[in-house]
mmCIF file of C-alpha atoms and ligand atoms in Angstrom:
data_model
loop_
_atom_site.group_PDB
_atom_site.id
_atom_site.type_symbol
_atom_site.label_atom_id
_atom_site.label_comp_id
_atom_site.label_asym_id
_atom_site.label_seq_id
_atom_site.Cartn_x
_atom_site.Cartn_y
_atom_site.Cartn_z
ATOM 1 C CA MET A 1 122.796 12.816 -10.254
ATOM 2 C CA ARG A 2 123.262 15.233 -13.129
ATOM 3 C CA ALA A 3 123.565 18.974 -12.480
ATOM 4 C CA ALA A 4 124.223 22.045 -14.622
ATOM 5 C CA VAL A 5 127.554 23.159 -13.197
ATOM 6 C CA ALA A 6 129.947 26.013 -13.932
ATOM 7 C CA ALA A 7 133.293 24.262 -14.401
ATOM 8 C CA GLU A 8 135.012 27.596 -13.727
ATOM 9 C CA PRO A 9 133.844 31.204 -13.281
ATOM 10 C CA GLY A 10 132.901 32.744 -16.625
ATOM 11 C CA GLY A 11 130.191 33.444 -19.190
ATOM 12 C CA PRO A 12 127.098 31.311 -19.867
ATOM 13 C CA GLU A 13 129.216 28.835 -21.887
ATOM 14 C CA VAL A 14 130.891 27.472 -18.702
ATOM 15 C CA LEU A 15 127.588 25.824 -17.659
ATOM 16 C CA SER A 16 127.246 22.175 -18.681
ATOM 17 C CA LEU A 17 125.604 18.990 -17.421
ATOM 18 C CA THR A 18 127.959 17.136 -15.079
ATOM 19 C CA GLU A 19 127.661 13.968 -12.985
ATOM 20 C CA LEU A 20 127.855 14.718 -9.230
ATOM 21 C CA PRO A 21 127.383 12.572 -6.085
ATOM 22 C CA ASP A 22 123.759 12.385 -4.896
ATOM 23 C CA PRO A 23 123.059 14.637 -1.862
ATOM 24 C CA THR A 24 121.796 13.036 1.356
ATOM 25 C CA PRO A 25 119.266 14.831 3.553
ATOM 26 C CA LYS A 26 120.549 15.930 6.962
ATOM 27 C CA ALA A 27 118.311 16.114 10.044
ATOM 28 C CA GLY A 28 115.392 18.427 9.320
ATOM 29 C CA GLU A 29 115.873 18.184 5.530
ATOM 30 C CA VAL A 30 114.096 16.335 2.731
ATOM 31 C CA LEU A 31 115.523 15.015 -0.531
ATOM 32 C CA LEU A 32 113.661 16.210 -3.631
ATOM 33 C CA ALA A 33 113.619 14.767 -7.141
ATOM 34 C CA VAL A 34 113.685 18.112 -8.944
ATOM 35 C CA ALA A 35 111.065 18.598 -11.661
ATOM 36 C CA ALA A 36 111.961 22.183 -12.527
ATOM 37 C CA THR A 37 114.048 25.105 -11.353
ATOM 38 C CA ALA A 38 114.124 28.758 -12.480
ATOM 39 C CA VAL A 39 116.827 31.302 -13.280
ATOM 40 C CA ASN A 40 117.400 34.297 -11.013
ATOM 41 C CA ARG A 41 119.637 37.304 -11.690
ATOM 42 C CA ALA A 42 121.825 36.215 -8.784
ATOM 43 C CA ASP A 43 122.568 32.941 -10.624
ATOM 44 C CA LEU A 44 124.414 34.936 -13.298
ATOM 45 C CA LEU A 45 126.573 36.565 -10.630
ATOM 46 C CA GLN A 46 127.304 33.194 -9.015
ATOM 47 C CA ARG A 47 128.237 31.664 -12.383
ATOM 48 C CA ALA A 48 130.681 34.546 -12.970
ATOM 49 C CA GLY A 49 132.281 33.943 -9.568
ATOM 50 C CA ASN A 50 130.866 37.071 -7.915
ATOM 51 C CA TYR A 51 128.212 35.647 -5.559
ATOM 52 C CA PRO A 52 129.541 32.723 -3.506
ATOM 53 C CA PRO A 53 126.957 30.520 -1.757
ATOM 54 C CA PRO A 54 126.515 31.076 1.997
ATOM 55 C CA PRO A 55 128.390 28.676 4.332
ATOM 56 C CA GLY A 56 126.977 25.151 4.218
ATOM 57 C CA ALA A 57 124.947 25.710 1.021
ATOM 58 C CA SER A 58 125.323 23.591 -2.130
ATOM 59 C CA GLN A 59 127.933 24.852 -4.603
ATOM 60 C CA VAL A 60 125.453 24.087 -7.398
ATOM 61 C CA ILE A 61 123.571 27.179 -8.677
ATOM 62 C CA GLY A 62 119.794 27.427 -8.186
ATOM 63 C CA LEU A 63 117.679 29.276 -5.596
ATOM 64 C CA GLU A 64 114.309 27.592 -6.140
ATOM 65 C CA CYS A 65 112.710 24.441 -7.502
ATOM 66 C CA SER A 66 109.678 22.234 -7.640
ATOM 67 C CA GLY A 67 109.676 18.461 -7.325
ATOM 68 C CA ARG A 68 108.659 15.348 -5.419
ATOM 69 C CA ILE A 69 109.902 14.261 -1.973
ATOM 70 C CA ILE A 70 111.848 10.998 -2.251
ATOM 71 C CA ALA A 71 113.411 10.776 1.254
ATOM 72 C CA LEU A 72 112.976 12.362 4.682
ATOM 73 C CA GLY A 73 115.868 13.267 7.018
ATOM 74 C CA ASP A 74 115.621 12.652 10.755
ATOM 75 C CA GLY A 75 112.986 14.663 12.594
ATOM 76 C CA VAL A 76 110.978 15.828 9.580
ATOM 77 C CA THR A 77 107.261 15.949 10.301
ATOM 78 C CA GLY A 78 104.296 17.147 8.249
ATOM 79 C CA TRP A 79 105.653 15.932 4.900
ATOM 80 C CA GLN A 80 105.562 12.471 3.264
ATOM 81 C CA VAL A 81 107.599 10.700 0.594
ATOM 82 C CA GLY A 82 105.697 11.302 -2.662
ATOM 83 C CA ASP A 83 104.460 14.814 -1.789
ATOM 84 C CA GLU A 84 104.770 17.334 -4.615
ATOM 85 C CA VAL A 85 106.216 20.641 -3.406
ATOM 86 C CA CYS A 86 108.094 23.751 -4.390
ATOM 87 C CA ALA A 87 110.981 25.118 -2.349
ATOM 88 C CA LEU A 88 113.107 28.133 -1.595
ATOM 89 C CA LEU A 89 116.751 27.032 -1.779
ATOM 90 C CA SER A 90 120.092 28.445 -0.673
ATOM 91 C CA GLY A 91 121.563 26.667 -3.720
ATOM 92 C CA GLY A 92 121.471 23.368 -5.584
ATOM 93 C CA GLY A 93 118.400 23.855 -7.793
ATOM 94 C CA TYR A 94 120.117 23.227 -11.163
ATOM 95 C CA ALA A 95 120.227 19.470 -10.480
ATOM 96 C CA GLU A 96 118.159 16.288 -10.608
ATOM 97 C CA LEU A 97 118.262 15.999 -6.792
ATOM 98 C CA VAL A 98 118.456 18.583 -4.022
ATOM 99 C CA SER A 99 118.380 18.402 -0.242
ATOM 100 C CA VAL A 100 116.436 21.228 1.415
ATOM 101 C CA PRO A 101 115.366 22.151 4.965
ATOM 102 C CA ALA A 102 111.729 21.079 5.389
ATOM 103 C CA VAL A 103 110.838 24.584 6.647
ATOM 104 C CA GLN A 104 111.679 25.932 3.161
ATOM 105 C CA LEU A 105 109.088 23.715 1.442
ATOM 106 C CA MET A 106 105.747 25.007 0.186
ATOM 107 C CA HIS A 107 102.726 23.172 -1.170
ATOM 108 C CA ILE A 108 101.998 23.507 -4.884
ATOM 109 C CA PRO A 109 99.294 26.198 -5.109
ATOM 110 C CA ASP A 110 95.912 24.760 -6.141
ATOM 111 C CA GLY A 111 95.519 24.632 -9.910
ATOM 112 C CA LEU A 112 99.228 24.929 -10.741
ATOM 113 C CA ASP A 113 101.480 22.286 -12.322
ATOM 114 C CA LEU A 114 104.992 21.506 -11.092
ATOM 115 C CA VAL A 115 106.717 23.406 -13.895
ATOM 116 C CA SER A 116 104.827 26.653 -13.225
ATOM 117 C CA ALA A 117 105.326 26.309 -9.461
ATOM 118 C CA ALA A 118 109.116 26.349 -9.916
ATOM 119 C CA ALA A 119 108.830 30.011 -10.967
ATOM 120 C CA LEU A 120 107.291 31.100 -7.661
ATOM 121 C CA PRO A 121 109.421 30.632 -4.521
ATOM 122 C CA GLU A 122 112.192 33.236 -4.955
ATOM 123 C CA VAL A 123 110.067 36.084 -6.329
ATOM 124 C CA SER A 124 107.051 35.532 -4.090
ATOM 125 C CA CYS A 125 109.124 35.157 -0.893
ATOM 126 C CA THR A 126 111.269 38.197 -1.772
ATOM 127 C CA VAL A 127 108.338 40.446 -2.643
ATOM 128 C CA TRP A 128 106.247 39.260 0.294
ATOM 129 C CA SER A 129 109.041 39.741 2.823
ATOM 130 C CA MET A 130 110.203 43.147 1.545
ATOM 131 C CA VAL A 131 106.927 44.827 0.544
ATOM 132 C CA PHE A 132 104.032 43.391 2.540
ATOM 133 C CA ASP A 133 105.323 41.870 5.745
ATOM 134 C CA ARG A 134 105.497 43.797 9.035
ATOM 135 C CA ALA A 135 108.416 46.145 9.787
ATOM 136 C CA PRO A 136 111.287 46.109 8.945
ATOM 137 C CA ALA A 137 109.491 45.365 5.661
ATOM 138 C CA ALA A 138 107.614 48.163 3.914
ATOM 139 C CA GLU A 139 104.079 47.158 5.031
ATOM 140 C CA LEU A 140 102.298 48.329 1.865
ATOM 141 C CA THR A 141 98.624 48.830 2.687
ATOM 142 C CA VAL A 142 95.375 49.222 0.755
ATOM 143 C CA GLY A 143 95.124 52.497 -1.149
ATOM 144 C CA GLU A 144 98.833 53.333 -0.963
ATOM 145 C CA ARG A 145 100.983 54.024 -4.006
ATOM 146 C CA PHE A 146 103.610 51.444 -4.964
ATOM 147 C CA LEU A 147 106.489 51.616 -7.474
ATOM 148 C CA VAL A 148 108.640 48.717 -8.672
ATOM 149 C CA HIS A 149 111.668 49.200 -10.908
ATOM 150 C CA GLY A 150 112.282 46.510 -13.521
ATOM 151 C CA GLY A 151 108.564 45.768 -13.849
ATOM 152 C CA CYS A 152 109.178 42.890 -16.285
ATOM 153 C CA SER A 153 111.868 41.166 -14.239
ATOM 154 C CA GLY A 154 110.794 38.015 -12.424
ATOM 155 C CA ILE A 155 110.542 40.131 -9.292
ATOM 156 C CA GLY A 156 108.682 42.929 -11.084
ATOM 157 C CA THR A 157 105.991 40.715 -12.578
ATOM 158 C CA MET A 158 105.179 39.297 -9.139
ATOM 159 C CA ALA A 159 105.404 42.677 -7.383
ATOM 160 C CA ILE A 160 102.989 44.401 -9.803
ATOM 161 C CA GLN A 161 100.389 41.653 -9.455
ATOM 162 C CA LEU A 162 100.642 41.336 -5.671
ATOM 163 C CA ALA A 163 100.494 45.086 -5.078
ATOM 164 C CA LYS A 164 97.473 45.366 -7.353
ATOM 165 C CA ALA A 165 95.787 42.440 -5.620
ATOM 166 C CA GLN A 166 96.376 44.164 -2.277
ATOM 167 C CA GLY A 167 94.581 47.307 -3.450
ATOM 168 C CA ALA A 168 97.559 49.581 -4.127
ATOM 169 C CA GLN A 169 97.914 52.053 -6.989
ATOM 170 C CA VAL A 170 100.796 50.517 -8.929
ATOM 171 C CA PHE A 171 103.603 52.243 -10.828
ATOM 172 C CA ALA A 172 106.340 50.356 -12.704
ATOM 173 C CA THR A 173 109.391 51.204 -14.786
ATOM 174 C CA ALA A 174 110.817 49.192 -17.689
ATOM 175 C CA GLY A 175 113.298 49.669 -20.503
ATOM 176 C CA THR A 176 111.295 49.004 -23.702
ATOM 177 C CA GLU A 177 107.833 49.870 -25.015
ATOM 178 C CA GLN A 178 106.996 46.148 -25.187
ATOM 179 C CA LYS A 179 107.858 45.776 -21.502
ATOM 180 C CA VAL A 180 105.951 48.941 -20.590
ATOM 181 C CA GLN A 181 102.843 47.470 -22.228
ATOM 182 C CA ALA A 182 103.430 44.157 -20.441
ATOM 183 C CA CYS A 183 103.590 45.999 -17.080
ATOM 184 C CA ARG A 184 100.149 47.461 -17.848
ATOM 185 C CA ASP A 185 98.874 43.992 -18.801
ATOM 186 C CA PHE A 186 100.067 42.656 -15.395
ATOM 187 C CA GLY A 187 98.048 45.411 -13.697
ATOM 188 C CA ALA A 188 100.262 48.492 -13.420
ATOM 189 C CA ASP A 189 98.186 51.684 -13.383
ATOM 190 C CA VAL A 190 101.143 53.737 -14.610
ATOM 191 C CA ALA A 191 104.045 52.173 -16.548
ATOM 192 C CA ILE A 192 107.048 54.328 -17.403
ATOM 193 C CA ASN A 193 109.724 53.763 -20.052
ATOM 194 C CA TYR A 194 112.782 54.935 -18.100
ATOM 195 C CA ARG A 195 114.753 55.389 -21.331
ATOM 196 C CA SER A 196 112.388 58.055 -22.681
ATOM 197 C CA ALA A 197 110.979 59.651 -19.500
ATOM 198 C CA ASP A 198 112.179 60.661 -16.028
ATOM 199 C CA PHE A 199 110.204 58.514 -13.583
ATOM 200 C CA VAL A 200 110.411 61.221 -10.899
ATOM 201 C CA GLU A 201 108.698 63.754 -13.177
ATOM 202 C CA VAL A 202 106.021 61.293 -14.305
ATOM 203 C CA ILE A 203 105.262 60.310 -10.702
ATOM 204 C CA ALA A 204 105.083 63.934 -9.562
ATOM 205 C CA ALA A 205 102.599 64.671 -12.347
ATOM 206 C CA GLU A 206 100.520 61.514 -11.761
ATOM 207 C CA THR A 207 100.307 61.948 -7.980
ATOM 208 C CA GLY A 208 99.803 65.705 -7.809
ATOM 209 C CA GLY A 209 103.251 65.983 -6.222
ATOM 210 C CA GLU A 210 102.428 63.595 -3.360
ATOM 211 C CA GLY A 211 104.786 60.795 -4.436
ATOM 212 C CA ILE A 212 105.033 57.068 -3.793
ATOM 213 C CA ASP A 213 104.475 55.343 -0.430
ATOM 214 C CA VAL A 214 106.546 52.211 -1.117
ATOM 215 C CA ILE A 215 109.289 51.703 -3.715
ATOM 216 C CA LEU A 216 110.752 48.251 -4.404
ATOM 217 C CA ASP A 217 114.138 49.028 -5.920
ATOM 218 C CA THR A 218 116.407 46.696 -7.881
ATOM 219 C CA VAL A 219 118.817 49.373 -9.149
ATOM 220 C CA GLY A 220 120.554 50.719 -6.036
ATOM 221 C CA ALA A 221 123.039 53.612 -6.056
ATOM 222 C CA LYS A 222 122.141 54.999 -9.491
ATOM 223 C CA TYR A 223 118.535 55.589 -8.371
ATOM 224 C CA LEU A 224 119.119 56.535 -4.714
ATOM 225 C CA ASP A 225 118.544 60.287 -4.989
ATOM 226 C CA ARG A 226 115.720 59.949 -7.509
ATOM 227 C CA ASN A 227 113.972 57.277 -5.463
ATOM 228 C CA LEU A 228 114.118 59.608 -2.488
ATOM 229 C CA ALA A 229 112.729 62.420 -4.652
ATOM 230 C CA ALA A 230 109.856 60.166 -5.763
ATOM 231 C CA LEU A 231 108.940 59.069 -2.202
ATOM 232 C CA ALA A 232 105.934 60.523 -0.372
ATOM 233 C CA VAL A 233 106.143 61.833 3.187
ATOM 234 C CA GLY A 234 106.421 58.717 5.353
ATOM 235 C CA GLY A 235 107.532 56.703 2.323
ATOM 236 C CA ARG A 236 109.480 53.439 2.516
ATOM 237 C CA LEU A 237 112.260 52.485 0.087
ATOM 238 C CA ALA A 238 113.028 48.753 -0.004
ATOM 239 C CA VAL A 239 116.286 47.976 -1.843
ATOM 240 C CA ILE A 240 116.806 44.414 -3.065
ATOM 241 C CA GLY A 241 119.098 44.787 -6.085
ATOM 242 C CA LEU A 242 122.199 46.713 -7.062
ATOM 243 C CA VAL A 243 122.402 46.563 -10.870
ATOM 244 C CA GLY A 244 123.071 50.327 -10.747
ATOM 245 C CA GLY A 245 125.850 50.112 -8.156
ATOM 246 C CA ALA A 246 126.179 49.714 -4.396
ATOM 247 C CA VAL A 247 127.765 52.976 -3.234
ATOM 248 C CA GLY A 248 125.731 56.175 -3.459
ATOM 249 C CA GLU A 249 125.377 59.532 -1.751
ATOM 250 C CA LEU A 250 122.314 60.038 0.443
ATOM 251 C CA ASN A 251 120.769 63.439 1.167
ATOM 252 C CA LEU A 252 119.846 62.996 4.819
ATOM 253 C CA ALA A 253 118.021 66.341 4.844
ATOM 254 C CA ALA A 254 115.620 65.020 2.205
ATOM 255 C CA LEU A 255 115.187 61.753 4.143
ATOM 256 C CA LEU A 256 114.541 63.727 7.337
ATOM 257 C CA ALA A 257 112.070 66.128 5.715
ATOM 258 C CA LYS A 258 110.049 63.203 4.343
ATOM 259 C CA ARG A 259 110.325 61.109 7.520
ATOM 260 C CA ALA A 260 111.186 58.318 5.089
ATOM 261 C CA THR A 261 112.742 54.894 5.690
ATOM 262 C CA ILE A 262 115.297 52.960 3.647
ATOM 263 C CA HIS A 263 115.560 49.217 4.146
ATOM 264 C CA ALA A 264 117.776 46.758 2.260
ATOM 265 C CA ALA A 265 117.948 42.984 2.586
ATOM 266 C CA GLY A 266 118.853 39.790 0.786
ATOM 267 C CA LEU A 267 116.872 36.578 1.154
ATOM 268 C CA ARG A 268 119.548 33.954 0.575
ATOM 269 C CA GLY A 269 121.779 34.766 3.542
ATOM 270 C CA ARG A 270 119.032 34.982 6.158
ATOM 271 C CA PRO A 271 119.041 32.565 9.118
ATOM 272 C CA LEU A 272 116.857 29.474 8.836
ATOM 273 C CA GLU A 273 114.240 30.781 11.330
ATOM 274 C CA GLN A 274 113.705 33.924 9.230
ATOM 275 C CA LYS A 275 113.423 31.918 6.017
ATOM 276 C CA ALA A 276 110.925 29.604 7.714
ATOM 277 C CA ALA A 277 108.783 32.579 8.762
ATOM 278 C CA ILE A 278 108.968 34.139 5.273
ATOM 279 C CA VAL A 279 108.063 30.865 3.574
ATOM 280 C CA ALA A 280 105.103 30.362 5.942
ATOM 281 C CA GLY A 281 103.931 33.975 5.486
ATOM 282 C CA THR A 282 104.225 33.716 1.715
ATOM 283 C CA GLU A 283 102.248 30.481 1.589
ATOM 284 C CA ALA A 284 99.565 31.933 3.885
ATOM 285 C CA HIS A 285 99.145 35.256 2.057
ATOM 286 C CA VAL A 286 100.270 34.749 -1.558
ATOM 287 C CA TRP A 287 99.193 31.175 -2.342
ATOM 288 C CA PRO A 288 95.438 31.901 -1.959
ATOM 289 C CA LEU A 289 95.784 34.708 -4.542
ATOM 290 C CA ILE A 290 97.472 32.281 -6.933
ATOM 291 C CA ALA A 291 94.878 29.572 -6.323
ATOM 292 C CA ALA A 292 92.142 32.142 -7.033
ATOM 293 C CA GLY A 293 93.847 33.124 -10.316
ATOM 294 C CA THR A 294 94.308 36.731 -9.159
ATOM 295 C CA VAL A 295 98.096 36.372 -9.317
ATOM 296 C CA ARG A 296 99.900 34.040 -11.705
ATOM 297 C CA PRO A 297 103.496 33.045 -12.345
ATOM 298 C CA VAL A 298 104.775 34.810 -15.471
ATOM 299 C CA ILE A 299 106.961 32.443 -17.477
ATOM 300 C CA ASP A 300 108.919 33.714 -20.474
ATOM 301 C CA ARG A 301 110.047 30.259 -21.604
ATOM 302 C CA VAL A 302 110.766 26.710 -20.439
ATOM 303 C CA LEU A 303 114.058 25.048 -21.422
ATOM 304 C CA PRO A 304 115.693 21.714 -20.533
ATOM 305 C CA LEU A 305 118.297 21.834 -17.735
ATOM 306 C CA ALA A 306 120.876 20.852 -20.360
ATOM 307 C CA ASP A 307 120.257 24.294 -21.933
ATOM 308 C CA ALA A 308 121.115 26.233 -18.751
ATOM 309 C CA ALA A 309 123.764 28.182 -20.709
ATOM 310 C CA GLU A 310 121.124 29.358 -23.196
ATOM 311 C CA ALA A 311 118.814 30.291 -20.307
ATOM 312 C CA HIS A 312 121.578 32.452 -18.839
ATOM 313 C CA ARG A 313 122.167 34.136 -22.220
ATOM 314 C CA VAL A 314 118.473 35.063 -22.378
ATOM 315 C CA VAL A 315 118.413 36.510 -18.853
ATOM 316 C CA GLN A 316 121.731 38.284 -19.328
ATOM 317 C CA ALA A 317 120.351 40.011 -22.437
ATOM 318 C CA SER A 318 117.288 41.126 -20.395
ATOM 319 C CA SER A 319 115.115 40.130 -23.355
ATOM 320 C CA HIS A 320 112.814 38.010 -21.183
ATOM 321 C CA ILE A 321 109.579 38.979 -19.431
ATOM 322 C CA GLY A 322 109.065 37.125 -16.143
ATOM 323 C CA LYS A 323 110.874 33.875 -15.381
ATOM 324 C CA VAL A 324 112.991 31.468 -17.414
ATOM 325 C CA VAL A 325 112.301 27.919 -16.171
ATOM 326 C CA LEU A 326 114.546 24.847 -16.549
ATOM 327 C CA VAL A 327 113.057 21.333 -16.488
ATOM 328 C CA THR A 328 114.977 18.179 -15.594
ATOM 329 C CA GLY A 329 112.771 15.672 -17.449
HETATM 330 N N1 NAP B 401 117.510 40.872 -2.192
HETATM 331 C C1 NAP B 401 116.988 39.713 -2.564
HETATM 332 O O1 NAP B 401 116.754 38.834 -1.748
HETATM 333 C C2 NAP B 401 116.657 39.492 -4.007
HETATM 334 C C3 NAP B 401 115.942 38.359 -4.394
HETATM 335 C C4 NAP B 401 115.621 38.197 -5.744
HETATM 336 C C5 NAP B 401 116.044 39.153 -6.660
HETATM 337 N N2 NAP B 401 116.754 40.227 -6.241
HETATM 338 C C6 NAP B 401 117.219 41.256 -7.195
HETATM 339 O O2 NAP B 401 116.088 41.750 -7.871
HETATM 340 C C7 NAP B 401 116.436 42.098 -9.202
HETATM 341 C C8 NAP B 401 115.522 41.383 -10.158
HETATM 342 O O3 NAP B 401 115.832 39.985 -10.091
HETATM 343 P P1 NAP B 401 115.215 39.014 -11.179
HETATM 344 O O4 NAP B 401 115.867 37.686 -11.004
HETATM 345 O O5 NAP B 401 113.752 39.106 -11.149
HETATM 346 O O6 NAP B 401 115.813 39.733 -12.491
HETATM 347 P P2 NAP B 401 115.594 39.542 -14.027
HETATM 348 O O7 NAP B 401 114.352 38.769 -14.324
HETATM 349 O O8 NAP B 401 116.886 39.068 -14.582
HETATM 350 O O9 NAP B 401 115.349 41.040 -14.550
HETATM 351 C C9 NAP B 401 116.263 42.079 -14.279
HETATM 352 C C10 NAP B 401 115.784 43.327 -15.057
HETATM 353 O O10 NAP B 401 116.483 44.449 -14.550
HETATM 354 C C11 NAP B 401 116.546 45.422 -15.578
HETATM 355 N N3 NAP B 401 117.881 46.058 -15.566
HETATM 356 C C12 NAP B 401 118.097 47.360 -15.300
HETATM 357 N N4 NAP B 401 119.377 47.647 -15.333
HETATM 358 C C13 NAP B 401 120.034 46.525 -15.597
HETATM 359 C C14 NAP B 401 121.411 46.206 -15.739
HETATM 360 N N5 NAP B 401 122.389 47.105 -15.596
HETATM 361 N N6 NAP B 401 121.732 44.951 -16.012
HETATM 362 C C15 NAP B 401 120.769 44.035 -16.162
HETATM 363 N N7 NAP B 401 119.432 44.288 -16.033
HETATM 364 C C16 NAP B 401 119.089 45.513 -15.744
HETATM 365 C C17 NAP B 401 116.199 44.751 -16.881
HETATM 366 O O11 NAP B 401 114.915 45.223 -17.261
HETATM 367 P P3 NAP B 401 114.734 46.427 -18.309
HETATM 368 O O12 NAP B 401 114.878 45.843 -19.669
HETATM 369 O O13 NAP B 401 113.368 46.928 -18.027
HETATM 370 O O14 NAP B 401 115.825 47.429 -17.999
HETATM 371 C C18 NAP B 401 116.115 43.276 -16.512
HETATM 372 O O15 NAP B 401 115.137 42.605 -17.252
HETATM 373 C C19 NAP B 401 117.904 41.747 -9.378
HETATM 374 O O16 NAP B 401 118.664 42.899 -9.126
HETATM 375 C C20 NAP B 401 118.133 40.728 -8.284
HETATM 376 O O17 NAP B 401 119.469 40.667 -7.864
HETATM 377 C C21 NAP B 401 117.081 40.406 -4.948
#
């Protein structure tokens, strides 16, 4: 099979199409002919040598895909050769073939094509598991206030739409006026350009000083104190990204006074049983919203897998809105 592989750690230019041995499905896995995959921020870290795959995962980059089942490993039930699916992966998506545990497969939501479906697994499973699921997730409920940083990231575009669909009042931050407008178009009630305004001040003014119930944070240390300042009493801060650093100072007195909770988690390294539960929960709760047209995948552009380097340049420049998809055909 052909795969877009980083010959050595480095910039986008190290990615090129390479011939690799075909994977074979182990017990409990299926082999997919990949139709499309999508770029995630973590892929850039892996390409640069800073985010090694978990033990046992493919060395090939790629955390999600869509495709058709072409072989079943021992013990797989409920799926047939020929089924069209999308999948959450621990790696291996930037390839013509990938082997994936059957519990990480999802049906293609009604009304969606295979290319669009490739943009869904990572962002919908991450947002579902961190924002909406039961504790230790943030359990955002109807009528609460929700803030996502990076509102035009792949994650942000899904988080805004899902929170709105669930009846929350939605706040989002972004770094350009074009992105701020796009956040509003996706459903944000309040979109804040973090380069020209302090989100804590805007939120205090917009909420009469009450603050935000749930924050989905992709920035980390740089925003820790300000996220805490923006939280309401009983608020929940869910940290999923660290573009602003990993080590910060936490004012425990402020956390205590607000009876607030901070929760951080990654999806990729979770045990199989947890991934299976997240995938099932996402399909049960998010897919109907997509089938109804209430929530849609936001795709910035579609490129051939051979142009994976160009896709990484686009994402690295943060000039995209939503997902960059790569197609094998
Ligand atoms: N924990 C998990 O399981 C999990 C799963 C998926 C994603 N994530 C994390 O969630 C975040 C979003 O992922 P994604 O794939 O959706 O990202 P993405 O589409 O690449 O978007 C990232 C956005 O972050 C903003 N940003 C702010 N500071 C930045 C910086 N120093 N460098 C680069 N971008 C910066 C940019 O928007 P502006 O132009 O508005 O600044 C950029 O568009 C990432 O941090 C990723 O690692 C975590």
